[in-house]
């Protein structure tokens, strides 16, 4: 709860809790109940069961590392907005075929970073991206300067040492700096 509150206090309201720990769903549920000004979603959705569990825990949206039509259909069927991960033109086209035009570009820096997003802008002018994976406070403004990038995600907002030390003030400052980017 203190981490979610620190991020929201800094102006970062959209929070992704990845389903990579046994307590992730409980965290989503607790944040959804106790921090109503946060928009909390579940990351690392890989299956229909993940999507259902995320929705049941109170997720407002889901994020996946990749995209499959099965996951897209599962999220549509239960009314869970999905931000699917893509890294190639073919993956963009698969998501677009299912009506999804807001995509996570992941892993952003490993998949070509700024040059790749610039290249994708030509044939996919109607698609916008949220790059994640390797984004830093230093590189985020470069990504955000691209017309096909609307938002970035990154763990630089929650450094492990700050979380371990319960340095919520530092996290609030980082969130404030991130919220001011553009």
mmCIF file of C-alpha atoms in Angstrom:
data_model
loop_
_atom_site.group_PDB
_atom_site.id
_atom_site.type_symbol
_atom_site.label_atom_id
_atom_site.label_comp_id
_atom_site.label_asym_id
_atom_site.label_seq_id
_atom_site.Cartn_x
_atom_site.Cartn_y
_atom_site.Cartn_z
ATOM 1 C CA UNK A 1 0.000 0.000 0.000
ATOM 2 C CA UNK A 2 2.718 2.542 0.805
ATOM 3 C CA UNK A 3 4.323 2.018 -2.603
ATOM 4 C CA UNK A 4 1.015 2.572 -4.424
ATOM 5 C CA UNK A 5 0.295 5.642 -2.308
ATOM 6 C CA UNK A 6 3.768 7.067 -2.998
ATOM 7 C CA UNK A 7 3.335 6.669 -6.756
ATOM 8 C CA UNK A 8 -0.129 8.246 -6.724
ATOM 9 C CA UNK A 9 1.119 11.112 -4.550
ATOM 10 C CA UNK A 10 3.726 11.794 -7.231
ATOM 11 C CA UNK A 11 1.119 11.898 -9.987
ATOM 12 C CA UNK A 12 1.457 8.365 -11.360
ATOM 13 C CA UNK A 13 -2.037 6.897 -11.071
ATOM 14 C CA UNK A 14 -1.857 3.991 -13.512
ATOM 15 C CA UNK A 15 -0.095 1.109 -11.771
ATOM 16 C CA UNK A 16 0.796 -2.301 -13.145
ATOM 17 C CA UNK A 17 1.311 -5.126 -10.681
ATOM 18 C CA UNK A 18 2.996 -7.992 -12.476
ATOM 19 C CA UNK A 19 1.791 -11.530 -11.859
ATOM 20 C CA UNK A 20 5.280 -12.758 -11.109
ATOM 21 C CA UNK A 21 4.946 -13.361 -7.386
ATOM 22 C CA UNK A 22 2.500 -15.426 -5.329
ATOM 23 C CA UNK A 23 1.143 -12.260 -3.675
ATOM 24 C CA UNK A 24 0.490 -10.247 -6.855
ATOM 25 C CA UNK A 25 -3.264 -10.841 -6.975
ATOM 26 C CA UNK A 26 -3.625 -10.016 -3.283
ATOM 27 C CA UNK A 27 -1.677 -6.795 -3.898
ATOM 28 C CA UNK A 28 -3.964 -5.841 -6.779
ATOM 29 C CA UNK A 29 -7.024 -6.471 -4.629
ATOM 30 C CA UNK A 30 -5.611 -4.459 -1.719
ATOM 31 C CA UNK A 31 -4.601 -1.513 -3.929
ATOM 32 C CA UNK A 32 -7.978 -1.500 -5.700
ATOM 33 C CA UNK A 33 -9.743 -1.293 -2.331
ATOM 34 C CA UNK A 34 -7.413 0.978 -0.350
ATOM 35 C CA UNK A 35 -6.102 3.389 -2.992
ATOM 36 C CA UNK A 36 -9.196 4.338 -5.027
ATOM 37 C CA UNK A 37 -7.372 7.111 -6.882
ATOM 38 C CA UNK A 38 -5.067 4.481 -8.419
ATOM 39 C CA UNK A 39 -5.962 2.675 -11.619
ATOM 40 C CA UNK A 40 -4.473 -0.728 -10.946
ATOM 41 C CA UNK A 41 -3.941 -3.423 -13.505
ATOM 42 C CA UNK A 42 -2.329 -6.809 -13.774
ATOM 43 C CA UNK A 43 0.801 -7.366 -15.802
ATOM 44 C CA UNK A 44 2.327 -10.486 -17.246
ATOM 45 C CA UNK A 45 -1.031 -11.950 -18.310
ATOM 46 C CA UNK A 46 -0.265 -15.064 -20.315
ATOM 47 C CA UNK A 47 -3.532 -17.003 -20.298
ATOM 48 C CA UNK A 48 -7.289 -16.736 -20.026
ATOM 49 C CA UNK A 49 -6.988 -17.945 -16.436
ATOM 50 C CA UNK A 50 -4.588 -15.090 -15.663
ATOM 51 C CA UNK A 51 -7.059 -12.608 -17.148
ATOM 52 C CA UNK A 52 -9.963 -13.987 -15.106
ATOM 53 C CA UNK A 53 -7.922 -13.977 -11.885
ATOM 54 C CA UNK A 54 -6.798 -10.402 -12.555
ATOM 55 C CA UNK A 55 -10.357 -9.213 -13.127
ATOM 56 C CA UNK A 56 -11.578 -11.043 -10.027
ATOM 57 C CA UNK A 57 -8.837 -9.321 -7.989
ATOM 58 C CA UNK A 58 -10.057 -5.898 -9.121
ATOM 59 C CA UNK A 59 -7.780 -5.135 -12.058
ATOM 60 C CA UNK A 60 -8.999 -2.312 -14.274
ATOM 61 C CA UNK A 61 -6.845 -3.556 -17.159
ATOM 62 C CA UNK A 62 -4.379 -6.245 -18.147
ATOM 63 C CA UNK A 63 -0.922 -6.111 -19.707
ATOM 64 C CA UNK A 64 0.757 -9.007 -21.459
ATOM 65 C CA UNK A 65 4.348 -9.565 -22.558
ATOM 66 C CA UNK A 66 3.134 -10.801 -25.941
ATOM 67 C CA UNK A 67 -0.096 -11.254 -27.844
ATOM 68 C CA UNK A 68 -2.198 -14.234 -28.800
ATOM 69 C CA UNK A 69 -5.684 -14.177 -30.259
ATOM 70 C CA UNK A 70 -6.751 -16.530 -27.452
ATOM 71 C CA UNK A 71 -5.671 -14.057 -24.757
ATOM 72 C CA UNK A 72 -7.228 -11.171 -26.673
ATOM 73 C CA UNK A 73 -10.549 -13.025 -26.963
ATOM 74 C CA UNK A 74 -10.482 -14.011 -23.285
ATOM 75 C CA UNK A 75 -9.994 -10.399 -22.223
ATOM 76 C CA UNK A 76 -12.732 -9.182 -24.587
ATOM 77 C CA UNK A 77 -15.117 -11.866 -23.318
ATOM 78 C CA UNK A 78 -14.740 -10.758 -19.701
ATOM 79 C CA UNK A 79 -14.499 -7.027 -20.427
ATOM 80 C CA UNK A 80 -10.891 -6.579 -19.305
ATOM 81 C CA UNK A 81 -9.052 -3.988 -21.422
ATOM 82 C CA UNK A 82 -5.765 -5.456 -22.614
ATOM 83 C CA UNK A 83 -2.474 -3.746 -23.438
ATOM 84 C CA UNK A 84 -0.691 -6.550 -25.286
ATOM 85 C CA UNK A 85 3.041 -6.675 -25.858
ATOM 86 C CA UNK A 86 4.454 -6.692 -29.368
ATOM 87 C CA UNK A 87 7.968 -6.509 -30.769
ATOM 88 C CA UNK A 88 7.520 -7.083 -34.515
ATOM 89 C CA UNK A 89 5.395 -5.836 -37.405
ATOM 90 C CA UNK A 90 3.675 -9.240 -37.617
ATOM 91 C CA UNK A 91 2.693 -9.052 -33.959
ATOM 92 C CA UNK A 92 1.334 -5.520 -34.490
ATOM 93 C CA UNK A 93 -0.739 -6.810 -37.392
ATOM 94 C CA UNK A 94 -2.091 -9.722 -35.333
ATOM 95 C CA UNK A 95 -3.236 -7.363 -32.580
ATOM 96 C CA UNK A 96 -4.723 -4.944 -35.115
ATOM 97 C CA UNK A 97 -6.643 -7.807 -36.738
ATOM 98 C CA UNK A 98 -8.353 -8.246 -33.372
ATOM 99 C CA UNK A 99 -9.116 -4.530 -33.086
ATOM 100 C CA UNK A 100 -6.305 -3.509 -30.743
ATOM 101 C CA UNK A 101 -4.461 -0.307 -31.679
ATOM 102 C CA UNK A 102 -2.828 0.618 -28.348
ATOM 103 C CA UNK A 103 0.087 -1.737 -27.792
ATOM 104 C CA UNK A 104 2.931 -2.304 -25.393
ATOM 105 C CA UNK A 105 6.268 -2.331 -27.226
ATOM 106 C CA UNK A 106 8.260 -4.916 -25.273
ATOM 107 C CA UNK A 107 11.088 -5.419 -24.576
ATOM 108 C CA UNK A 108 11.576 -1.925 -25.923
ATOM 109 C CA UNK A 109 15.328 -1.446 -25.868
ATOM 110 C CA UNK A 110 16.160 -5.061 -26.753
ATOM 111 C CA UNK A 111 13.621 -5.042 -29.616
ATOM 112 C CA UNK A 112 15.116 -2.043 -31.378
ATOM 113 C CA UNK A 113 14.109 0.884 -29.200
ATOM 114 C CA UNK A 114 13.679 4.287 -30.808
ATOM 115 C CA UNK A 115 14.680 3.203 -34.336
ATOM 116 C CA UNK A 116 12.158 0.353 -34.301
ATOM 117 C CA UNK A 117 9.320 2.576 -33.092
ATOM 118 C CA UNK A 118 10.189 5.119 -35.789
ATOM 119 C CA UNK A 119 10.130 2.343 -38.384
ATOM 120 C CA UNK A 120 6.764 1.048 -37.168
ATOM 121 C CA UNK A 121 5.240 4.538 -37.419
ATOM 122 C CA UNK A 122 5.181 4.438 -41.220
ATOM 123 C CA UNK A 123 3.083 1.367 -41.911
ATOM 124 C CA UNK A 124 1.158 1.616 -38.635
ATOM 125 C CA UNK A 125 0.196 5.284 -38.383
ATOM 126 C CA UNK A 126 -3.007 4.302 -36.565
ATOM 127 C CA UNK A 127 -1.209 2.454 -33.755
ATOM 128 C CA UNK A 128 0.161 3.971 -30.538
ATOM 129 C CA UNK A 129 2.628 2.368 -28.181
ATOM 130 C CA UNK A 130 3.612 2.140 -24.546
ATOM 131 C CA UNK A 131 7.261 1.070 -24.599
ATOM 132 C CA UNK A 132 8.509 -0.862 -21.577
ATOM 133 C CA UNK A 133 11.629 -2.865 -20.902
ATOM 134 C CA UNK A 134 14.865 -0.987 -20.496
ATOM 135 C CA UNK A 135 13.305 2.479 -20.324
ATOM 136 C CA UNK A 136 15.027 4.830 -17.881
ATOM 137 C CA UNK A 137 14.398 8.335 -16.579
ATOM 138 C CA UNK A 138 17.037 9.492 -19.065
ATOM 139 C CA UNK A 139 15.600 7.720 -22.115
ATOM 140 C CA UNK A 140 11.877 8.123 -21.391
ATOM 141 C CA UNK A 141 11.731 11.676 -22.854
ATOM 142 C CA UNK A 142 13.282 10.397 -26.102
ATOM 143 C CA UNK A 143 10.569 7.739 -26.396
ATOM 144 C CA UNK A 144 7.816 10.166 -25.432
ATOM 145 C CA UNK A 145 8.950 12.576 -28.151
ATOM 146 C CA UNK A 146 7.855 10.069 -30.813
ATOM 147 C CA UNK A 147 4.359 10.740 -32.187
ATOM 148 C CA UNK A 148 3.368 7.060 -31.889
ATOM 149 C CA UNK A 149 4.312 6.852 -28.190
ATOM 150 C CA UNK A 150 1.701 8.045 -25.703
ATOM 151 C CA UNK A 151 3.161 6.744 -22.446
ATOM 152 C CA UNK A 152 6.147 4.764 -21.151
ATOM 153 C CA UNK A 153 6.409 2.207 -18.422
ATOM 154 C CA UNK A 154 9.427 1.510 -16.335
ATOM 155 C CA UNK A 155 10.730 0.104 -13.103
ATOM 156 C CA UNK A 156 12.998 3.135 -12.661
ATOM 157 C CA UNK A 157 10.077 4.600 -10.670
ATOM 158 C CA UNK A 158 10.408 1.897 -8.032
ATOM 159 C CA UNK A 159 14.107 1.177 -7.487
ATOM 160 C CA UNK A 160 14.640 -1.950 -5.424
ATOM 161 C CA UNK A 161 16.815 -0.131 -2.881
ATOM 162 C CA UNK A 162 14.138 2.538 -2.300
ATOM 163 C CA UNK A 163 11.424 -0.085 -1.875
ATOM 164 C CA UNK A 164 13.613 -2.139 0.506
ATOM 165 C CA UNK A 165 14.361 0.971 2.562
ATOM 166 C CA UNK A 166 10.696 2.055 2.497
ATOM 167 C CA UNK A 167 11.897 5.367 1.035
ATOM 168 C CA UNK A 168 8.435 6.416 -0.134
ATOM 169 C CA UNK A 169 9.513 10.048 -0.407
ATOM 170 C CA UNK A 170 12.095 9.125 -3.031
ATOM 171 C CA UNK A 171 9.516 7.145 -4.974
ATOM 172 C CA UNK A 172 7.071 10.053 -4.822
ATOM 173 C CA UNK A 173 9.798 12.356 -6.184
ATOM 174 C CA UNK A 174 10.595 9.931 -9.002
ATOM 175 C CA UNK A 175 6.895 9.640 -9.830
ATOM 176 C CA UNK A 176 6.542 13.428 -9.843
ATOM 177 C CA UNK A 177 9.483 13.720 -12.247
ATOM 178 C CA UNK A 178 8.014 11.011 -14.482
ATOM 179 C CA UNK A 179 4.565 12.595 -14.488
ATOM 180 C CA UNK A 180 6.122 15.876 -15.649
ATOM 181 C CA UNK A 181 7.843 14.289 -18.666
ATOM 182 C CA UNK A 182 6.858 15.102 -22.241
#
